[in-house]
Short mmCIF file of C-alpha atoms in Angstrom, two decimals:
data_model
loop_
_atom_site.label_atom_id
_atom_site.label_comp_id
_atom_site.label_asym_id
_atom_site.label_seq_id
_atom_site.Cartn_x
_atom_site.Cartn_y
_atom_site.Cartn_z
CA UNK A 400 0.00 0.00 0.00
CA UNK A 401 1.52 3.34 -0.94
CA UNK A 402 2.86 5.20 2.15
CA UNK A 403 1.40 8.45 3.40
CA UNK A 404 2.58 11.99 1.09
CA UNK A 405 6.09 12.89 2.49
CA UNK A 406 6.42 16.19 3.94
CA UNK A 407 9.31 16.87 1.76
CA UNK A 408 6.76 16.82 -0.98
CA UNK A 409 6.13 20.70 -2.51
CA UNK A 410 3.54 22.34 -4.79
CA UNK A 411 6.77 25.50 -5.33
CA UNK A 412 8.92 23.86 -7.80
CA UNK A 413 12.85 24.84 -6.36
CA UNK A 414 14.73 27.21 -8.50
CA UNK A 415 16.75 24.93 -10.33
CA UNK A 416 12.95 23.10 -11.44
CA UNK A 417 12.11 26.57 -12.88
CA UNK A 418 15.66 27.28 -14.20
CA UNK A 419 16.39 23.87 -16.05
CA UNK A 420 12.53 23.91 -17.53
CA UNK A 421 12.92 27.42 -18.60
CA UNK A 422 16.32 26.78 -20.30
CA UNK A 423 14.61 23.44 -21.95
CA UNK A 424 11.60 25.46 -23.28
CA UNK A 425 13.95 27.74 -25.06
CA UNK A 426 16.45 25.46 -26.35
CA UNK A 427 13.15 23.39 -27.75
CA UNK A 428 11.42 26.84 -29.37
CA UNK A 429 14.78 27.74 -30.93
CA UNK A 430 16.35 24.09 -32.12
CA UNK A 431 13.24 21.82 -32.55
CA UNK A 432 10.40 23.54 -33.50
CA UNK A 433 11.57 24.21 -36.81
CA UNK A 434 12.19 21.18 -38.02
CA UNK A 435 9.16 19.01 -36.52
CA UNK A 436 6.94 17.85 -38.72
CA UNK A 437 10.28 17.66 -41.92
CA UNK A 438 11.96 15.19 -39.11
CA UNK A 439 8.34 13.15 -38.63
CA UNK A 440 7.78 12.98 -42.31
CA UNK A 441 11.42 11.83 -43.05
CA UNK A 442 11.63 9.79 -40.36
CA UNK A 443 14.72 11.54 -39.35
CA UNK A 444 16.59 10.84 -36.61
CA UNK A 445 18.80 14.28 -35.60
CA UNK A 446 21.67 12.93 -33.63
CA UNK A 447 23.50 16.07 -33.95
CA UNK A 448 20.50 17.81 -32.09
CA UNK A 449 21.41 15.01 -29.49
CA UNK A 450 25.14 16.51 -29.22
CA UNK A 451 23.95 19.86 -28.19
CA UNK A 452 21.21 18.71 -25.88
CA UNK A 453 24.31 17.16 -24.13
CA UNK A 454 26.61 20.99 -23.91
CA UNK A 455 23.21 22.07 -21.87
CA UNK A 456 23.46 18.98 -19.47
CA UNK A 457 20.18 17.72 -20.87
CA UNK A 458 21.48 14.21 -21.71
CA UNK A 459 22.49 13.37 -18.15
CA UNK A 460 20.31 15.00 -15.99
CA UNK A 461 20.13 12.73 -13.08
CA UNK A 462 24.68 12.02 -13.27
CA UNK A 463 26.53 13.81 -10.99
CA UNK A 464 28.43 16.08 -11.78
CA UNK A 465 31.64 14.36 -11.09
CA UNK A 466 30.57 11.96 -14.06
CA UNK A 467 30.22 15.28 -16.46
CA UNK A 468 26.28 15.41 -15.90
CA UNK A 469 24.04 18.07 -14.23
CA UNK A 470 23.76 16.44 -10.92
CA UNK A 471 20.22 17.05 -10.43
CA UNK A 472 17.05 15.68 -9.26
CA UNK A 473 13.80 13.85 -10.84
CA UNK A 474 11.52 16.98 -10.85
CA UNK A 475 14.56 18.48 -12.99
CA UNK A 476 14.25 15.71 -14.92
CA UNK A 477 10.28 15.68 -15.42
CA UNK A 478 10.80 19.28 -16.38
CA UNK A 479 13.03 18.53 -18.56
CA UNK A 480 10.98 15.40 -20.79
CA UNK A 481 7.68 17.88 -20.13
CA UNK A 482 9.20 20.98 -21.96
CA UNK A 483 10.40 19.13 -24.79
CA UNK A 484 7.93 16.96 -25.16
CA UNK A 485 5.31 19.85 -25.64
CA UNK A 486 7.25 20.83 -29.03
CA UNK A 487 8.07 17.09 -30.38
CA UNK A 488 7.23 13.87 -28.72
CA UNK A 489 10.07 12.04 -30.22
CA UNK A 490 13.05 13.97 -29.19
CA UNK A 491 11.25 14.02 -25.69
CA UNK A 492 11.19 9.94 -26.10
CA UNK A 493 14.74 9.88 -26.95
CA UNK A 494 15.81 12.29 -24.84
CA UNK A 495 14.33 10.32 -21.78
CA UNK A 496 15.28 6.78 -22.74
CA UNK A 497 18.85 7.76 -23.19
CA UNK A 498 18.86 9.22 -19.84
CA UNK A 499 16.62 6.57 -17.69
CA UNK A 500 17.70 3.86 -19.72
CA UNK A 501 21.35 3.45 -20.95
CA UNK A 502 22.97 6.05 -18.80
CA UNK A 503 20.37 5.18 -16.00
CA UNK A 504 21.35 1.59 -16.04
CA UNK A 505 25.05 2.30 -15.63
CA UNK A 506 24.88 4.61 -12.64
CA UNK A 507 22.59 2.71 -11.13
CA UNK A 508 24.72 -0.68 -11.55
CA UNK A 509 28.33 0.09 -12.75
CA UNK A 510 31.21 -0.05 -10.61
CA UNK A 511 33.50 2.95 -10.20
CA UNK A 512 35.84 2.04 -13.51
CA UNK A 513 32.55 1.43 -15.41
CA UNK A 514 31.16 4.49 -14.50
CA UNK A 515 34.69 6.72 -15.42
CA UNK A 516 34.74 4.56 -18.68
CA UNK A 517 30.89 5.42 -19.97
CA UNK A 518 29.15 8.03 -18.12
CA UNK A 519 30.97 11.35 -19.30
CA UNK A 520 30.41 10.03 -22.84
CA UNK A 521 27.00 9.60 -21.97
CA UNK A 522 25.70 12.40 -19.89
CA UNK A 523 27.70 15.17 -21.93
CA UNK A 524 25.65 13.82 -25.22
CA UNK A 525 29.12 12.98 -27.09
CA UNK A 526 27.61 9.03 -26.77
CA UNK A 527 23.88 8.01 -27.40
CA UNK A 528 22.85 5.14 -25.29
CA UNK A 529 20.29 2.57 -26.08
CA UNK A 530 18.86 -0.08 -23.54
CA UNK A 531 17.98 -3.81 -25.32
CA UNK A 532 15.35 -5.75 -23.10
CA UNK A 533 12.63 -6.87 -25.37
CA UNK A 534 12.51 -9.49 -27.91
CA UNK A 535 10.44 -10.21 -31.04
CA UNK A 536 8.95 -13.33 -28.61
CA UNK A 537 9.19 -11.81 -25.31
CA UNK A 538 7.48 -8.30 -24.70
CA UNK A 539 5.92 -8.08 -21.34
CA UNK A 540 7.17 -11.61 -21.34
CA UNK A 541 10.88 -10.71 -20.30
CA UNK A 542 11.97 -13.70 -18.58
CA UNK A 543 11.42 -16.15 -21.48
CA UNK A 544 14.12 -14.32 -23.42
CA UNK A 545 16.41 -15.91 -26.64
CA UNK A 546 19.38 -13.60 -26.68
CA UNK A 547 22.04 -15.69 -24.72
CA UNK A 548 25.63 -14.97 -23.39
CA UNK A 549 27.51 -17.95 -23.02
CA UNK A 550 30.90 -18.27 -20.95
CA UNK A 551 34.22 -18.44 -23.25
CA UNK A 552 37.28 -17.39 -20.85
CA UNK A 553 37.59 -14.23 -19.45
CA UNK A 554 34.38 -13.50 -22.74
CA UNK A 555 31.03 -14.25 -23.32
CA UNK A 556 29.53 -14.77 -26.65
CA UNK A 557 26.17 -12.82 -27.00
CA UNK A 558 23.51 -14.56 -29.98
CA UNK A 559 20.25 -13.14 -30.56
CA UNK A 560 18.15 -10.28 -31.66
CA UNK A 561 16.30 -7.57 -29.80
CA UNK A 562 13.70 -5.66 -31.14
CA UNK A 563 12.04 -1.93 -30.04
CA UNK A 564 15.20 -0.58 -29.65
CA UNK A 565 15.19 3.08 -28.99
CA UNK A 566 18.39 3.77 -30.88
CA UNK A 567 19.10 0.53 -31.75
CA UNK A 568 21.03 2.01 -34.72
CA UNK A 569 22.73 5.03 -34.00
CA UNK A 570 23.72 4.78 -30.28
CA UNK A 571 27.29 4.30 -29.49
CA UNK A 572 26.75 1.60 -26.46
CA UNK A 573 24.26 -0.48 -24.89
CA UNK A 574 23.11 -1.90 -21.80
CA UNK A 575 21.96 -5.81 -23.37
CA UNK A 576 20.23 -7.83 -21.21
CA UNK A 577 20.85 -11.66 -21.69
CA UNK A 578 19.89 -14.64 -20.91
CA UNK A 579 22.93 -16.42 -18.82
CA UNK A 580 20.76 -19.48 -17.02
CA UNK A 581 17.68 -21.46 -17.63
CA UNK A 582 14.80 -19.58 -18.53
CA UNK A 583 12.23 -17.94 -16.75
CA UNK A 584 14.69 -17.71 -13.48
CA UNK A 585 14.79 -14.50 -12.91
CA UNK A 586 18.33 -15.15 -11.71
CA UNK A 587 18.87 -16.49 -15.22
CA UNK A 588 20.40 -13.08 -17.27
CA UNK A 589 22.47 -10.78 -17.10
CA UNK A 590 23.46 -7.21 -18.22
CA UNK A 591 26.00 -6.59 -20.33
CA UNK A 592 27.57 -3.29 -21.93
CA UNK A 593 28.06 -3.46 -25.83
CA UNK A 594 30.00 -0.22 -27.52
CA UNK A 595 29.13 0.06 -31.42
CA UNK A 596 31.77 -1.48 -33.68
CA UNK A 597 32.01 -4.57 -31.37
CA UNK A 598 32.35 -7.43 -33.84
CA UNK A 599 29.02 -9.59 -34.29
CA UNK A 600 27.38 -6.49 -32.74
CA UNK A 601 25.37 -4.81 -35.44
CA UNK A 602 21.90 -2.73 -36.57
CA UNK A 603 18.90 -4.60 -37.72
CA UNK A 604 15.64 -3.15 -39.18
CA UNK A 605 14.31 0.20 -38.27
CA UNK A 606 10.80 0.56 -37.47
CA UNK A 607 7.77 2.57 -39.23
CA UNK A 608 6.10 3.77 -37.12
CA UNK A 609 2.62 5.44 -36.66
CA UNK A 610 3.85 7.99 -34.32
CA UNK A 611 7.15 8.93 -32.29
CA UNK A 612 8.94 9.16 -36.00
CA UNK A 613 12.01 10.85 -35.22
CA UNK A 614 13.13 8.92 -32.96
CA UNK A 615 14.97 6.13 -33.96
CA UNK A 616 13.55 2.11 -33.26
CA UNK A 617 15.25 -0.66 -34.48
CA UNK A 618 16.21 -4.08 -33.86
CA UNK A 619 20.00 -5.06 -32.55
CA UNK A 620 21.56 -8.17 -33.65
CA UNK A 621 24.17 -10.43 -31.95
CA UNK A 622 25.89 -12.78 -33.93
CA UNK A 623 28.44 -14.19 -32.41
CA UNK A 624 29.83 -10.85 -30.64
CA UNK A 625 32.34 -11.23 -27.79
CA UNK A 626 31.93 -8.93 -24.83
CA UNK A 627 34.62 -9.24 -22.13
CA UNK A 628 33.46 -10.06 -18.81
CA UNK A 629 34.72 -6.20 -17.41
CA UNK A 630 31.47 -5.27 -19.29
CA UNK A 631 29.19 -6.86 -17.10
CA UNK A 632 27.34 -4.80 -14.60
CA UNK A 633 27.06 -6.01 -11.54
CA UNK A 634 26.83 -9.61 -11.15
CA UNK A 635 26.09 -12.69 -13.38
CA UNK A 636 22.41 -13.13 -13.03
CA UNK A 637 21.38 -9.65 -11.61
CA UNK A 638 20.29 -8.20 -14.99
CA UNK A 639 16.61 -9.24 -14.72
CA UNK A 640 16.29 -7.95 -10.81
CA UNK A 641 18.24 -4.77 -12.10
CA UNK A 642 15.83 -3.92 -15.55
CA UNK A 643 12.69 -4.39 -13.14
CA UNK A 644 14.67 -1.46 -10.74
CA UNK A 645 15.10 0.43 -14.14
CA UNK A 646 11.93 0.40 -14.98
CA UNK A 647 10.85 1.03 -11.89
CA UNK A 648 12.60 4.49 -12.85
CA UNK A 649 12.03 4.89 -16.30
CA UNK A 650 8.25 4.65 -15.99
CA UNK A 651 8.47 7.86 -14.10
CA UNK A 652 10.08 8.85 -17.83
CA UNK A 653 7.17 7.92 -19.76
CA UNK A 654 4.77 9.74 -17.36
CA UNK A 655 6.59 12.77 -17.61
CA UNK A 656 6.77 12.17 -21.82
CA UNK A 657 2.61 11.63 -21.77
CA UNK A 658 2.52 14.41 -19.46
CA UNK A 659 4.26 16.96 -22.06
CA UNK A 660 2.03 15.41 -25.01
CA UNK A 661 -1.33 16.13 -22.47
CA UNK A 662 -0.35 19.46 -22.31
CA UNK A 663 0.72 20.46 -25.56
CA UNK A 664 -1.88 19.11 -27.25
CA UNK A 665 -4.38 20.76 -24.38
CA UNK A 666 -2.91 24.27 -25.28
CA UNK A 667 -3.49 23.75 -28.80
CA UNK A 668 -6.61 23.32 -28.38
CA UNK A 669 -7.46 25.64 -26.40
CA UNK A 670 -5.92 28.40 -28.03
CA UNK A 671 -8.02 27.31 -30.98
CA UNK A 672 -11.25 26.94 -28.97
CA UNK A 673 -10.79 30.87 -28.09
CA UNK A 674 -9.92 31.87 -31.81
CA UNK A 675 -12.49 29.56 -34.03
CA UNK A 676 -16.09 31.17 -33.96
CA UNK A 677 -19.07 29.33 -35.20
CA UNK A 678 -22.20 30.63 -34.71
CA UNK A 679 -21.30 34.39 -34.02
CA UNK A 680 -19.06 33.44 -31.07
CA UNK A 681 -16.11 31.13 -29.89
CA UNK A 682 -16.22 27.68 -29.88
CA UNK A 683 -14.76 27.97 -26.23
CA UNK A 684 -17.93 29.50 -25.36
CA UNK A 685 -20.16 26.31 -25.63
CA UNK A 686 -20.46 24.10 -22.55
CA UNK A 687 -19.81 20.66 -25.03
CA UNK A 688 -16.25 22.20 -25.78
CA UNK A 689 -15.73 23.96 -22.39
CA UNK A 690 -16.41 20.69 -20.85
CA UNK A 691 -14.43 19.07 -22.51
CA UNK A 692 -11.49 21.34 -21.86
CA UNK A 693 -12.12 21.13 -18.34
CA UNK A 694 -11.59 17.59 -17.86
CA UNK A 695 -8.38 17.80 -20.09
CA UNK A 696 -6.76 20.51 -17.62
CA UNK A 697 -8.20 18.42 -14.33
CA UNK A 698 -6.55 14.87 -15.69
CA UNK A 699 -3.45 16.84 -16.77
CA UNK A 700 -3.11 18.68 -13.27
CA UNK A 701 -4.28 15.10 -11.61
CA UNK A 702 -0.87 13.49 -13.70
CA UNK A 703 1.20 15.78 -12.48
CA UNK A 704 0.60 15.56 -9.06
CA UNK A 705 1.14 11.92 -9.38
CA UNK A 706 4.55 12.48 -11.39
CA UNK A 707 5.83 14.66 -8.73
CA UNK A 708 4.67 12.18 -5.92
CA UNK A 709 6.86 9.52 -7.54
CA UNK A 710 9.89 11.95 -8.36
CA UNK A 711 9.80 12.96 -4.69
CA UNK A 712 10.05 8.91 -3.44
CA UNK A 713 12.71 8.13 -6.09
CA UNK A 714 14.92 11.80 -4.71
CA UNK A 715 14.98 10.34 -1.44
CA UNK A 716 15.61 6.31 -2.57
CA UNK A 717 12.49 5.05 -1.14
CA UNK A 718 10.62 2.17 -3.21
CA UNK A 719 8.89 3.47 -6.32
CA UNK A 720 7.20 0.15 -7.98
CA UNK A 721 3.66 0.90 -7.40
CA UNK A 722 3.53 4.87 -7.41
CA UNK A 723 6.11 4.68 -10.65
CA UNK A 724 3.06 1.98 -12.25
CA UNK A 725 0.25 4.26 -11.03
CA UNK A 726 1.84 7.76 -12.46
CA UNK A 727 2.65 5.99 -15.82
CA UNK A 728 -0.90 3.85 -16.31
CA UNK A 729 -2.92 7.45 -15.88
CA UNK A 730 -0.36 9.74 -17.47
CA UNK A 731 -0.52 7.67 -20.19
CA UNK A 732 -4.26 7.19 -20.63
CA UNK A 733 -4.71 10.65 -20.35
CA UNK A 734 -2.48 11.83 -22.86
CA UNK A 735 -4.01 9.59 -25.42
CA UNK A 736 -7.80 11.17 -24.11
CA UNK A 737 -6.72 14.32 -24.09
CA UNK A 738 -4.91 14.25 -27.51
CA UNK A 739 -8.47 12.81 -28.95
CA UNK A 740 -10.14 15.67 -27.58
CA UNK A 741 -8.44 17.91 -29.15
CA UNK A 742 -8.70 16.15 -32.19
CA UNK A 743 -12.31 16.87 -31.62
CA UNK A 744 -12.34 20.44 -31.14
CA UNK A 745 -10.39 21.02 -33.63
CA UNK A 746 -12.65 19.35 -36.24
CA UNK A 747 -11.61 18.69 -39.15
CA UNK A 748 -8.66 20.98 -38.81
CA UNK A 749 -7.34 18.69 -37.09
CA UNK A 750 -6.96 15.98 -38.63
CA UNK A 751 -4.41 17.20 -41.01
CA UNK A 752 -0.90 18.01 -40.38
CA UNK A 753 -1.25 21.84 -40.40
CA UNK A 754 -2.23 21.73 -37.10
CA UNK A 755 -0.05 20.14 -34.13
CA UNK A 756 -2.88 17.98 -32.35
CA UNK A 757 -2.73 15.30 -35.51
CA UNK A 758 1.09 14.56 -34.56
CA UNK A 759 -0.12 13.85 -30.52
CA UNK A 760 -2.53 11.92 -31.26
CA UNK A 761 -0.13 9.90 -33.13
CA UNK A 762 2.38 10.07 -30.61
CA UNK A 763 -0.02 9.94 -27.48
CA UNK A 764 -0.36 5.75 -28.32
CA UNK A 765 2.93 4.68 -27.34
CA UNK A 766 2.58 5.90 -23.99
CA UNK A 767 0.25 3.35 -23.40
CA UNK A 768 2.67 0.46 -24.42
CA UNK A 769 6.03 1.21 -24.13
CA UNK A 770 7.85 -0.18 -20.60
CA UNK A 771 5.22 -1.80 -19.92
CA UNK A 772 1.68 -2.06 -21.66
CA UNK A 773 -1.59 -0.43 -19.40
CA UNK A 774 -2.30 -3.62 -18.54
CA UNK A 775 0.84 -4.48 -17.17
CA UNK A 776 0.52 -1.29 -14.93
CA UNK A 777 -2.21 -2.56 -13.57
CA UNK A 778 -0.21 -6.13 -12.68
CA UNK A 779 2.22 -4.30 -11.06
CA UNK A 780 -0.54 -2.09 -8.91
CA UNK A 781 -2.53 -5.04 -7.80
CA UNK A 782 0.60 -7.20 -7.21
CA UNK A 783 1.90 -4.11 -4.64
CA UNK A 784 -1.39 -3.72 -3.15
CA UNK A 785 -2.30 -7.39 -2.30
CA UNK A 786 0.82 -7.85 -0.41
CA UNK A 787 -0.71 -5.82 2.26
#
């Protein structure tokens, strides 16, 4: 059962909250906007945009600062995916999966030479990370994974493919998780760190995808690709106990992402609601659209609170499973309501691509299913609940 609201908890976001989300709404306005919809058509994955979100300490966020990152906080961080996010879903996507993910995986696990040997890369944006947990078989299914590392000296031999791999082709290391036992033991795999241009390490197909177009998914192939055992993090066997931890984490990520996609999409629409006039007046002005509106900002307020409740528990290292579940199921749900709802008021407006609600409602879906489908949110709730 989740614990009472800490009294550390605060409705004032701190100075560096305002700061960092001020800095990321400007750097979005001046280096993404312009190019949205050319990168969504094109499919385009902008790693150089990735470079200079690193010089503003965007792409390591939670790494200290001894580690070349910003050193902060995960209300920074929500800030952070939120501002994006409200000017293109996909570079919010990628900008949170390299830092939950990848980088997240290392400083969570690494040891101290691991950490010196990937993290500046990482958090300073020189290095893109991806993260490969799920397989073409095994989606919310993780412990009956293919991909296996098998023992060969001081090496193992990674064979397999992963699939849904946020920049599965243009990141410069993984985290791999593989399967090192029998299967379904969760003490069966392990996590392992792969740097591009391994040999046997290599990029499979990229994804089309309905929404989240610019950024990059793609499968990763092993064939045959030796990874010395110094890339292991943590111990052999930890690497399913450890992804649940990240995940833990990362939903927080995907809450914050549907949270920026709720609200852009609710400003759009409002500011449209106030400007289109049918019938002599506003569209605003009639209680079937002002409704409507009003249970977008309520949800969207209602997500953020719960965002803020799980940053808060992660700060201060308390257990996050169930309020980390709970902020991503409803975040997530209500980004893809309120992106339909402005579909609505919009009219037929917008459903073309002149207006920005068509690209969240396209976006909006994947919040629902990536780290863990709705229904596995619910799992995860129940499962926390019922253990009294």
């Amino acid at each position: 059962m989740i614990a009472e609201a800490s009294s550390a908890l605060s409705f004032q976001p701190s100075e560096n909250v305002t700061m960092i989300r001020q800095m990321a709404r400007d750097f979005a306005e001046k280096h993404i906007r312009p190019h949205v919809m050319e990168w969504d058509e094109a499919q385009h994955f902008p790693v150089d945009l990735f470079h200079k979100l690193g010089e503003q300490g965007m792409m390591g966020v939670l790494v200290p600062t001894e580690y070349g990152g910003a050193g902060m906080g995960y209300h920074e961080y929500v800030a952070v995916i939120d501002e994006i996010t409200q000017v293109c879903s996909s570079i919010g996507l990628s900008v949170a999966a390299h830092n939950s993910l990848c980088t997240g995986h290392i400083l969570m696990f690494a040891n101290e030479e691991q950490k010196q040997r990937w993290l500046p890369k990482l958090a300073t944006g020189e290095w893109i990370g991806a993260w490969g947990l799920t397989e073409p078989g095994t989606g919310s299914d993780a412990m009956n994974m293919k991909v296996v590392a098998k023992q060969d000296g001081d090496d193992w031999i990674l064979n397999g493919t992963k699939c849904w791999i946020t920049h599965g082709i243009s990141s410069d290391v993984a985290v791999v998780i593989a399967r090192t036992g029998d299967v379904r033991d969760s003490h069966g795999m392990t996590a392992f760190v792969v740097e591009r241009g391994t040999p046997g390490f290599e990029a499979g197909k990229k994804e089309n995808k309905l929404g989240m177009r610019a950024s990059e998914t793609a499968e990763m192939i092993f064939n045959d690709c030796r990874v010395p055992a110094a890339n292991i993090l943590g111990e052999v066997g930890e690497g399913f106990i450890q992804s649940m931890k990240i995940l833990d984490g990362g939903r927080i990520s995907i809450a914050a992402l549907s949270l920026g996609i709720a609200r852009g999409a609710y400003k759009a629409a409002l500011k449209y609601a106030q400007e289109r006039e049918q019938f002599g007046k506003p569209i605003a002005h009639f209680q079937g659209i002002a409704f409507k509106l009003a249970d977008m900002a309520t949800e969207i307020e209602a997500s953020e609170l719960l965002i803020n409740k799980a940053s808060d528990y992660k700060n201060r290292g308390q257990k996050v499973t169930e309020i980390s579940a709970m902020a991503k199921y409803y975040a997530s749900e209500v980004a893809v309501r309120t992106a339909t709802e402005a579909i609505q008021i919009h009219g037929g407006y917008g459903y073309t691509k002149d207006f920005p609600v068509e690209k969240f409602y396209r976006d909006s879906k994947l919040c629902t299913i990536g780290e863990g489908t709705s229904e596995i949110q619910k799992v995860v709730i129940a499962r926390e609940l019922l253990k009294g």
